[in-house]
PDB file of C-alpha atoms and ligand atoms in Angstrom:
ATOM      1  CA  MET A 475    -175.746 229.127 134.666  1.00 96.00           C
ATOM      2  CA  ILE A 476    -173.996 227.714 130.945  1.00 98.00           C
ATOM      3  CA  VAL A 477    -173.394 224.216 130.864  1.00 98.00           C
ATOM      4  CA  ALA A 478    -171.369 222.767 127.693  1.00 98.00           C
ATOM      5  CA  ILE A 479    -171.253 219.283 126.984  1.00 98.00           C
ATOM      6  CA  ASP A 480    -168.652 218.583 124.145  1.00 98.00           C
ATOM      7  CA  GLY A 481    -167.419 215.300 122.124  1.00 96.00           C
ATOM      8  CA  PRO A 482    -167.838 213.199 119.116  1.00 94.00           C
ATOM      9  CA  ALA A 483    -171.275 211.920 117.884  1.00 88.00           C
ATOM     10  CA  GLY A 484    -172.884 208.920 119.359  1.00 88.00           C
ATOM     11  CA  ALA A 485    -170.952 209.898 122.521  1.00 93.00           C
ATOM     12  CA  GLY A 486    -174.515 210.391 124.372  1.00 90.00           C
ATOM     13  CA  LYS A 487    -174.383 213.767 124.192  1.00 94.00           C
ATOM     14  CA  SER A 488    -177.425 214.523 122.987  1.00 92.00           C
ATOM     15  CA  THR A 489    -179.794 212.499 124.979  1.00 93.00           C
ATOM     16  CA  VAL A 490    -177.879 213.273 127.998  1.00 96.00           C
ATOM     17  CA  ALA A 491    -178.149 216.928 128.078  1.00 96.00           C
ATOM     18  CA  ARG A 492    -181.608 216.588 127.241  1.00 95.00           C
ATOM     19  CA  ALA A 493    -181.852 214.242 130.888  1.00 95.00           C
ATOM     20  CA  LEU A 494    -179.840 217.015 132.677  1.00 97.00           C
ATOM     21  CA  ALA A 495    -181.113 220.084 131.533  1.00 96.00           C
ATOM     22  CA  ALA A 496    -184.936 218.552 132.824  1.00 94.00           C
ATOM     23  CA  ARG A 497    -183.484 217.726 135.962  1.00 95.00           C
ATOM     24  CA  LEU A 498    -181.890 221.008 136.557  1.00 95.00           C
ATOM     25  CA  GLY A 499    -185.001 222.861 134.853  1.00 95.00           C
ATOM     26  CA  PHE A 500    -182.382 224.285 132.132  1.00 95.00           C
ATOM     27  CA  GLY A 501    -183.340 225.173 128.874  1.00 95.00           C
ATOM     28  CA  TYR A 502    -181.607 222.564 126.145  1.00 96.00           C
ATOM     29  CA  LEU A 503    -179.630 223.911 122.868  1.00 96.00           C
ATOM     30  CA  ASP A 504    -178.680 221.318 120.289  1.00 96.00           C
ATOM     31  CA  THR A 505    -176.195 223.294 117.832  1.00 96.00           C
ATOM     32  CA  GLY A 506    -175.272 220.091 116.109  1.00 96.00           C
ATOM     33  CA  ALA A 507    -179.303 220.998 114.361  1.00 96.00           C
ATOM     34  CA  MET A 508    -177.817 223.861 113.098  1.00 97.00           C
ATOM     35  CA  TYR A 509    -175.215 222.577 111.377  1.00 97.00           C
ATOM     36  CA  ARG A 510    -177.522 220.076 110.431  1.00 97.00           C
ATOM     37  CA  ALA A 511    -180.475 222.439 108.809  1.00 98.00           C
ATOM     38  CA  VAL A 512    -177.835 224.082 106.857  1.00 98.00           C
ATOM     39  CA  ALA A 513    -176.513 220.664 105.690  1.00 98.00           C
ATOM     40  CA  TRP A 514    -179.926 219.796 104.846  1.00 98.00           C
ATOM     41  CA  LEU A 515    -180.680 223.255 102.792  1.00 97.00           C
ATOM     42  CA  ALA A 516    -177.864 222.604 100.769  1.00 98.00           C
ATOM     43  CA  LEU A 517    -178.351 218.929  99.613  1.00 98.00           C
ATOM     44  CA  GLU A 518    -181.722 220.446  98.630  1.00 96.00           C
ATOM     45  CA  HIS A 519    -180.265 223.107  96.803  1.00 96.00           C
ATOM     46  CA  GLY A 520    -177.728 220.768  94.666  1.00 97.00           C
ATOM     47  CA  VAL A 521    -174.943 223.059  96.226  1.00 97.00           C
ATOM     48  CA  PRO A 522    -171.283 221.048  96.454  1.00 97.00           C
ATOM     49  CA  LEU A 523    -171.149 220.788  99.955  1.00 97.00           C
ATOM     50  CA  ASP A 524    -167.297 221.517 100.151  1.00 96.00           C
ATOM     51  CA  ASP A 525    -167.940 225.105  97.927  1.00 97.00           C
ATOM     52  CA  ALA A 526    -167.339 227.063 101.226  1.00 96.00           C
ATOM     53  CA  ASP A 527    -168.392 230.514  99.131  1.00 95.00           C
ATOM     54  CA  ALA A 528    -171.550 228.904  97.600  1.00 97.00           C
ATOM     55  CA  VAL A 529    -172.677 227.225 101.139  1.00 97.00           C
ATOM     56  CA  GLY A 530    -171.342 229.975 103.636  1.00 95.00           C
ATOM     57  CA  ALA A 531    -173.928 232.223 100.811  1.00 95.00           C
ATOM     58  CA  LEU A 532    -176.761 230.161 101.325  1.00 94.00           C
ATOM     59  CA  ALA A 533    -176.047 230.121 104.943  1.00 93.00           C
ATOM     60  CA  GLU A 534    -175.960 233.918 105.436  1.00 91.00           C
ATOM     61  CA  ALA A 535    -179.483 234.080 103.179  1.00 94.00           C
ATOM     62  CA  HIS A 536    -181.121 231.422 105.333  1.00 95.00           C
ATOM     63  CA  PRO A 537    -180.695 232.163 108.766  1.00 92.00           C
ATOM     64  CA  VAL A 538    -181.075 229.045 111.248  1.00 93.00           C
ATOM     65  CA  GLU A 539    -183.976 229.349 113.829  1.00 92.00           C
ATOM     66  CA  LEU A 540    -183.890 226.800 117.064  1.00 92.00           C
ATOM     67  CA  ARG A 541    -186.823 227.088 119.043  1.00 90.00           C
ATOM     68  CA  PRO A 542    -186.348 224.728 122.470  1.00 85.00           C
ATOM     69  CA  ARG A 543    -189.030 223.110 123.494  1.00 83.00           C
ATOM     70  CA  ALA A 544    -189.414 220.333 126.095  1.00 72.00           C
ATOM     71  CA  ASP A 545    -187.854 217.262 124.963  1.00 76.00           C
ATOM     72  CA  GLY A 546    -185.739 218.871 122.018  1.00 86.00           C
ATOM     73  CA  ASN A 547    -185.247 221.855 119.812  1.00 92.00           C
ATOM     74  CA  ASP A 548    -187.854 222.794 116.982  1.00 95.00           C
ATOM     75  CA  VAL A 549    -185.642 224.004 114.067  1.00 96.00           C
ATOM     76  CA  SER A 550    -186.228 226.036 111.014  1.00 96.00           C
ATOM     77  CA  ILE A 551    -183.798 226.939 108.232  1.00 96.00           C
ATOM     78  CA  GLY A 552    -185.340 230.252 105.874  1.00 91.00           C
ATOM     79  CA  GLY A 553    -188.729 229.770 107.513  1.00 92.00           C
ATOM     80  CA  ARG A 554    -189.085 226.282 106.871  1.00 95.00           C
ATOM     81  CA  ASP A 555    -189.207 223.956 109.564  1.00 97.00           C
ATOM     82  CA  VAL A 556    -186.637 220.905 109.298  1.00 97.00           C
ATOM     83  CA  THR A 557    -187.017 219.341 112.512  1.00 96.00           C
ATOM     84  CA  GLY A 558    -188.004 216.331 111.597  1.00 92.00           C
ATOM     85  CA  LEU A 559    -185.669 216.191 108.274  1.00 95.00           C
ATOM     86  CA  ILE A 560    -181.825 216.462 109.648  1.00 96.00           C
ATOM     87  CA  ARG A 561    -181.930 213.474 111.380  1.00 89.00           C
ATOM     88  CA  THR A 562    -181.346 211.364 108.570  1.00 87.00           C
ATOM     89  CA  ALA A 563    -177.862 209.131 107.673  1.00 84.00           C
ATOM     90  CA  ARG A 564    -178.017 211.374 104.449  1.00 92.00           C
ATOM     91  CA  VAL A 565    -178.101 214.834 106.174  1.00 95.00           C
ATOM     92  CA  SER A 566    -175.531 212.958 108.787  1.00 88.00           C
ATOM     93  CA  ALA A 567    -173.083 211.780 105.925  1.00 87.00           C
ATOM     94  CA  ALA A 568    -173.415 215.637 104.526  1.00 94.00           C
ATOM     95  CA  VAL A 569    -172.944 217.543 107.884  1.00 94.00           C
ATOM     96  CA  SER A 570    -169.527 217.704 108.774  1.00 91.00           C
ATOM     97  CA  PRO A 571    -167.741 219.504 105.457  1.00 93.00           C
ATOM     98  CA  VAL A 572    -170.684 221.905 105.963  1.00 96.00           C
ATOM     99  CA  ALA A 573    -169.680 222.504 109.550  1.00 95.00           C
ATOM    100  CA  ALA A 574    -165.924 223.279 108.251  1.00 94.00           C
ATOM    101  CA  HIS A 575    -166.625 226.453 106.897  1.00 96.00           C
ATOM    102  CA  PRO A 576    -165.546 229.403 108.686  1.00 95.00           C
ATOM    103  CA  SER A 577    -169.164 231.398 107.677  1.00 94.00           C
ATOM    104  CA  VAL A 578    -171.422 228.534 108.354  1.00 96.00           C
ATOM    105  CA  ARG A 579    -169.808 228.339 111.912  1.00 95.00           C
ATOM    106  CA  ARG A 580    -169.534 232.583 112.017  1.00 94.00           C
ATOM    107  CA  ALA A 581    -173.582 232.365 111.314  1.00 93.00           C
ATOM    108  CA  CYS A 582    -174.688 229.088 113.632  1.00 94.00           C
ATOM    109  CA  VAL A 583    -171.853 230.599 116.600  1.00 96.00           C
ATOM    110  CA  ALA A 584    -174.067 234.107 116.662  1.00 94.00           C
ATOM    111  CA  ALA A 585    -177.170 232.506 116.718  1.00 93.00           C
ATOM    112  CA  GLN A 586    -176.189 229.903 119.725  1.00 96.00           C
ATOM    113  CA  ARG A 587    -174.176 233.189 121.781  1.00 97.00           C
ATOM    114  CA  ALA A 588    -177.315 234.998 121.200  1.00 95.00           C
ATOM    115  CA  LEU A 589    -180.048 232.249 122.915  1.00 95.00           C
ATOM    116  CA  LEU A 590    -177.552 231.414 125.756  1.00 97.00           C
ATOM    117  CA  ALA A 591    -176.690 235.413 126.371  1.00 97.00           C
ATOM    118  CA  ALA A 592    -179.977 234.968 128.845  1.00 95.00           C
ATOM    119  CA  GLY A 593    -181.093 232.052 130.932  1.00 93.00           C
ATOM    120  CA  ASP A 594    -179.664 229.054 132.281  1.00 96.00           C
ATOM    121  CA  TRP A 595    -178.830 226.637 129.575  1.00 97.00           C
ATOM    122  CA  VAL A 596    -177.386 223.050 128.692  1.00 97.00           C
ATOM    123  CA  CYS A 597    -175.948 223.086 125.704  1.00 97.00           C
ATOM    124  CA  ASP A 598    -174.446 220.348 123.385  1.00 97.00           C
ATOM    125  CA  GLY A 599    -171.739 220.361 120.149  1.00 97.00           C
ATOM    126  CA  ARG A 600    -168.228 220.070 119.687  1.00 95.00           C
ATOM    127  CA  ASP A 601    -166.744 223.708 120.190  1.00 97.00           C
ATOM    128  CA  ILE A 602    -168.978 225.011 122.993  1.00 98.00           C
ATOM    129  CA  GLY A 603    -166.229 224.792 126.211  1.00 98.00           C
ATOM    130  CA  THR A 604    -163.926 225.607 123.684  1.00 97.00           C
ATOM    131  CA  VAL A 605    -165.062 228.432 121.362  1.00 97.00           C
ATOM    132  CA  VAL A 606    -168.819 229.471 121.489  1.00 98.00           C
ATOM    133  CA  TRP A 607    -169.010 229.985 125.642  1.00 98.00           C
ATOM    134  CA  PRO A 608    -165.412 229.523 127.218  1.00 98.00           C
ATOM    135  CA  GLY A 609    -166.525 231.035 130.118  1.00 97.00           C
ATOM    136  CA  ALA A 610    -169.065 228.045 130.867  1.00 98.00           C
ATOM    137  CA  GLU A 611    -169.235 227.450 134.444  1.00 97.00           C
ATOM    138  CA  ALA A 612    -169.422 223.423 133.793  1.00 98.00           C
ATOM    139  CA  LYS A 613    -167.463 221.788 130.801  1.00 98.00           C
ATOM    140  CA  VAL A 614    -167.989 217.974 129.915  1.00 98.00           C
ATOM    141  CA  PHE A 615    -166.564 215.961 127.314  1.00 98.00           C
ATOM    142  CA  LEU A 616    -168.257 212.610 126.400  1.00 97.00           C
ATOM    143  CA  VAL A 617    -166.427 210.053 125.131  1.00 97.00           C
ATOM    144  CA  ALA A 618    -167.193 206.141 124.122  1.00 96.00           C
ATOM    145  CA  THR A 619    -165.819 203.447 122.017  1.00 96.00           C
ATOM    146  CA  PRO A 620    -166.693 204.317 117.938  1.00 94.00           C
ATOM    147  CA  GLU A 621    -168.273 200.489 118.364  1.00 95.00           C
ATOM    148  CA  GLU A 622    -170.210 201.724 121.169  1.00 95.00           C
ATOM    149  CA  ARG A 623    -170.782 205.152 119.835  1.00 95.00           C
ATOM    150  CA  ALA A 624    -172.154 202.951 116.210  1.00 95.00           C
ATOM    151  CA  ARG A 625    -174.214 200.844 118.234  1.00 94.00           C
ATOM    152  CA  ARG A 626    -175.982 203.725 119.559  1.00 91.00           C
ATOM    153  CA  ARG A 627    -176.521 205.348 116.324  1.00 89.00           C
ATOM    154  CA  ARG A 628    -177.879 202.541 114.536  1.00 92.00           C
ATOM    155  CA  ASP A 629    -180.278 201.767 116.950  1.00 92.00           C
ATOM    156  CA  GLU A 630    -181.620 205.864 116.854  1.00 87.00           C
ATOM    157  CA  LEU A 631    -181.579 205.483 113.017  1.00 86.00           C
ATOM    158  CA  GLU A 632    -183.964 202.129 113.212  1.00 91.00           C
ATOM    159  CA  GLY A 633    -185.961 203.235 115.871  1.00 89.00           C
ATOM    160  CA  ARG A 634    -186.959 205.868 113.525  1.00 84.00           C
ATOM    161  CA  GLY A 635    -188.015 203.136 110.659  1.00 88.00           C
ATOM    162  CA  GLU A 636    -184.079 203.757 108.601  1.00 84.00           C
ATOM    163  CA  THR A 637    -182.522 200.873 107.529  1.00 86.00           C
ATOM    164  CA  ALA A 638    -178.648 201.038 108.994  1.00 86.00           C
ATOM    165  CA  ASP A 639    -176.089 198.369 108.901  1.00 92.00           C
ATOM    166  CA  LEU A 640    -173.476 199.067 111.426  1.00 95.00           C
ATOM    167  CA  ALA A 641    -170.079 198.668 109.805  1.00 96.00           C
ATOM    168  CA  ALA A 642    -171.262 201.630 107.463  1.00 93.00           C
ATOM    169  CA  VAL A 643    -172.588 203.866 110.425  1.00 92.00           C
ATOM    170  CA  LEU A 644    -169.424 202.908 112.314  1.00 94.00           C
ATOM    171  CA  ALA A 645    -167.226 203.882 108.696  1.00 94.00           C
ATOM    172  CA  ASP A 646    -169.373 207.060 108.742  1.00 89.00           C
ATOM    173  CA  ILE A 647    -168.932 207.944 112.498  1.00 91.00           C
ATOM    174  CA  GLU A 648    -164.811 207.153 111.849  1.00 92.00           C
ATOM    175  CA  ARG A 649    -164.898 209.452 109.096  1.00 90.00           C
ATOM    176  CA  ARG A 650    -167.091 212.339 111.058  1.00 88.00           C
ATOM    177  CA  ASP A 651    -164.648 212.252 114.071  1.00 91.00           C
ATOM    178  CA  HIS A 652    -161.994 212.843 111.484  1.00 92.00           C
ATOM    179  CA  LEU A 653    -163.278 215.643 109.728  1.00 90.00           C
ATOM    180  CA  ASP A 654    -164.759 217.209 112.688  1.00 89.00           C
ATOM    181  CA  SER A 655    -161.074 217.280 114.902  1.00 92.00           C
ATOM    182  CA  THR A 656    -158.885 218.093 111.907  1.00 93.00           C
ATOM    183  CA  ARG A 657    -160.669 221.499 110.230  1.00 91.00           C
ATOM    184  CA  ALA A 658    -158.658 224.478 111.082  1.00 93.00           C
ATOM    185  CA  ASP A 659    -161.998 226.484 112.395  1.00 93.00           C
ATOM    186  CA  SER A 660    -162.937 225.250 116.138  1.00 93.00           C
ATOM    187  CA  PRO A 661    -161.934 221.730 115.866  1.00 93.00           C
ATOM    188  CA  LEU A 662    -163.690 218.869 118.311  1.00 94.00           C
ATOM    189  CA  ARG A 663    -161.582 218.857 121.243  1.00 94.00           C
ATOM    190  CA  ALA A 664    -161.903 218.803 125.074  1.00 96.00           C
ATOM    191  CA  ALA A 665    -161.701 222.489 127.025  1.00 97.00           C
ATOM    192  CA  PRO A 666    -158.303 222.173 129.056  1.00 97.00           C
ATOM    193  CA  ASP A 667    -160.665 222.979 131.712  1.00 96.00           C
ATOM    194  CA  ALA A 668    -163.686 220.126 131.059  1.00 98.00           C
ATOM    195  CA  ILE A 669    -163.865 217.105 132.606  1.00 98.00           C
ATOM    196  CA  THR A 670    -163.813 213.751 130.475  1.00 97.00           C
ATOM    197  CA  VAL A 671    -166.500 211.515 131.197  1.00 97.00           C
ATOM    198  CA  ASP A 672    -166.398 207.475 129.209  1.00 97.00           C
ATOM    199  CA  THR A 673    -169.868 206.828 128.999  1.00 95.00           C
ATOM    200  CA  THR A 674    -169.019 203.313 127.285  1.00 96.00           C
ATOM    201  CA  GLY A 675    -171.214 200.493 128.641  1.00 94.00           C
ATOM    202  CA  LEU A 676    -173.013 203.394 130.986  1.00 94.00           C
ATOM    203  CA  PRO A 677    -176.690 203.555 130.890  1.00 91.00           C
ATOM    204  CA  ILE A 678    -177.791 206.961 130.463  1.00 90.00           C
ATOM    205  CA  ASP A 679    -179.318 207.653 134.349  1.00 93.00           C
ATOM    206  CA  ALA A 680    -175.256 206.905 135.384  1.00 96.00           C
ATOM    207  CA  VAL A 681    -174.245 209.321 133.158  1.00 96.00           C
ATOM    208  CA  THR A 682    -176.661 212.374 134.043  1.00 97.00           C
ATOM    209  CA  ASP A 683    -176.019 211.377 137.596  1.00 97.00           C
ATOM    210  CA  THR A 684    -172.234 211.918 137.133  1.00 97.00           C
ATOM    211  CA  LEU A 685    -172.587 215.175 134.762  1.00 98.00           C
ATOM    212  CA  ALA A 686    -175.300 216.386 137.455  1.00 97.00           C
ATOM    213  CA  GLU A 687    -172.716 215.952 140.299  1.00 97.00           C
ATOM    214  CA  ILE A 688    -169.817 218.258 138.575  1.00 97.00           C
ATOM    215  CA  VAL A 689    -172.070 220.612 137.893  1.00 96.00           C
ATOM    216  CA  ALA A 690    -173.616 220.821 141.725  1.00 95.00           C
ATOM    217  CA  ASP A 691    -169.440 221.011 142.292  1.00 93.00           C
ATOM    218  CA  ARG A 692    -169.534 223.344 139.955  1.00 89.00           C
ATOM    219  CA  THR A 693    -171.948 225.718 141.728  1.00 86.00           C
ATOM    220  CA  SER A 694    -170.604 224.927 145.287  1.00 84.00           C
ATOM    221  CA  GLY A 695    -167.067 225.925 144.365  1.00 63.00           C
ATOM    222  CA  VAL A 696    -165.483 222.224 145.442  1.00 54.00           C
ATOM    223  CA  ARG A 697    -163.743 221.950 141.840  1.00 50.00           C
ATOM    224  CA  SER A 698    -161.906 224.844 140.534  1.00 47.00           C
TER     225      SER A 698
HETATM  226  O1   DC B 758    -174.065 216.518 117.263  1.00 53.85           O
HETATM  227  P1   DC B 758    -174.948 215.969 115.701  1.00 53.85           P
HETATM  228  O2   DC B 758    -174.263 215.010 114.931  1.00 53.85           O
HETATM  229  O3   DC B 758    -176.013 216.615 115.513  1.00 53.85           O
HETATM  230  O4   DC B 758    -173.881 216.920 114.901  1.00 53.85           O
HETATM  231  C1   DC B 758    -173.875 217.232 113.592  1.00 53.85           C
HETATM  232  C2   DC B 758    -172.612 217.764 112.652  1.00 53.85           C
HETATM  233  O5   DC B 758    -172.042 219.242 113.274  1.00 53.85           O
HETATM  234  C3   DC B 758    -171.028 216.851 113.273  1.00 53.85           C
HETATM  235  O6   DC B 758    -170.975 216.376 112.493  1.00 53.85           O
HETATM  236  C4   DC B 758    -170.224 218.467 113.737  1.00 53.85           C
HETATM  237  C5   DC B 758    -171.440 219.480 113.722  1.00 53.85           C
HETATM  238  N1   DC B 758    -171.389 220.372 114.726  1.00 53.85           N
HETATM  239  C6   DC B 758    -170.046 221.070 115.225  1.00 53.85           C
HETATM  240  O7   DC B 758    -168.952 221.194 113.939  1.00 53.85           O
HETATM  241  N2   DC B 758    -170.055 221.882 116.091  1.00 53.85           N
HETATM  242  C7   DC B 758    -171.154 221.995 117.358  1.00 53.85           C
HETATM  243  N3   DC B 758    -171.211 222.980 118.071  1.00 53.85           N
HETATM  244  C8   DC B 758    -172.003 221.072 116.669  1.00 53.85           C
HETATM  245  C9   DC B 758    -172.108 220.274 115.759  1.00 53.85           C
END
């Protein structure tokens, strides 16, 4: 069974997806980590982020590998483990233009589908229910106000010892929302059969409970 969780940055997708996967005994697949790895490599190589050919060639020459573990995914690109390197504000600021290139998306989506083809997964991203796995048995679109999403991202960055200014984080989130939802290839949007859940003001446990109910309903065929 595949549970697809899509939504904008900071809506709580990865935290809830991890908790839900643990509760259900499913694997957890963090597709954003793949685009972050490609963005990290482009920065390392000094490749202009908007150069589709150059970034695409880089992605093709350096395959991204995700290895699920109990509490998240290890990510490597071109054989180098970048798990700890892809969560910085610098990579966050670079990733949307990189993820907009069709060549990059082709490479990442093929790797995602290869993983999802076997077993049970909770998978989060922007296009899981629409493009990567349209046949997902349960689809959720998580949303929250931009201000709340910015506060969560700031707390996350500060928790890792980075300094983060709330206004700058909010501006980055709004810029990414715009880029992710207006790109031509696989824009961020809810699948027609996704259930939208607003996580503003809700604790993780409550959101996880809601999603677990949606999955249970889908499994028992209560919702069509
Ligand atoms: O979820 P995240 O913040 O780690 O995602 C990083 C970026 O990758 C985000 O700005 C959009 C992009 N992304 C995407 O285009 N498609 C996905 N399935 C997942 C992420």
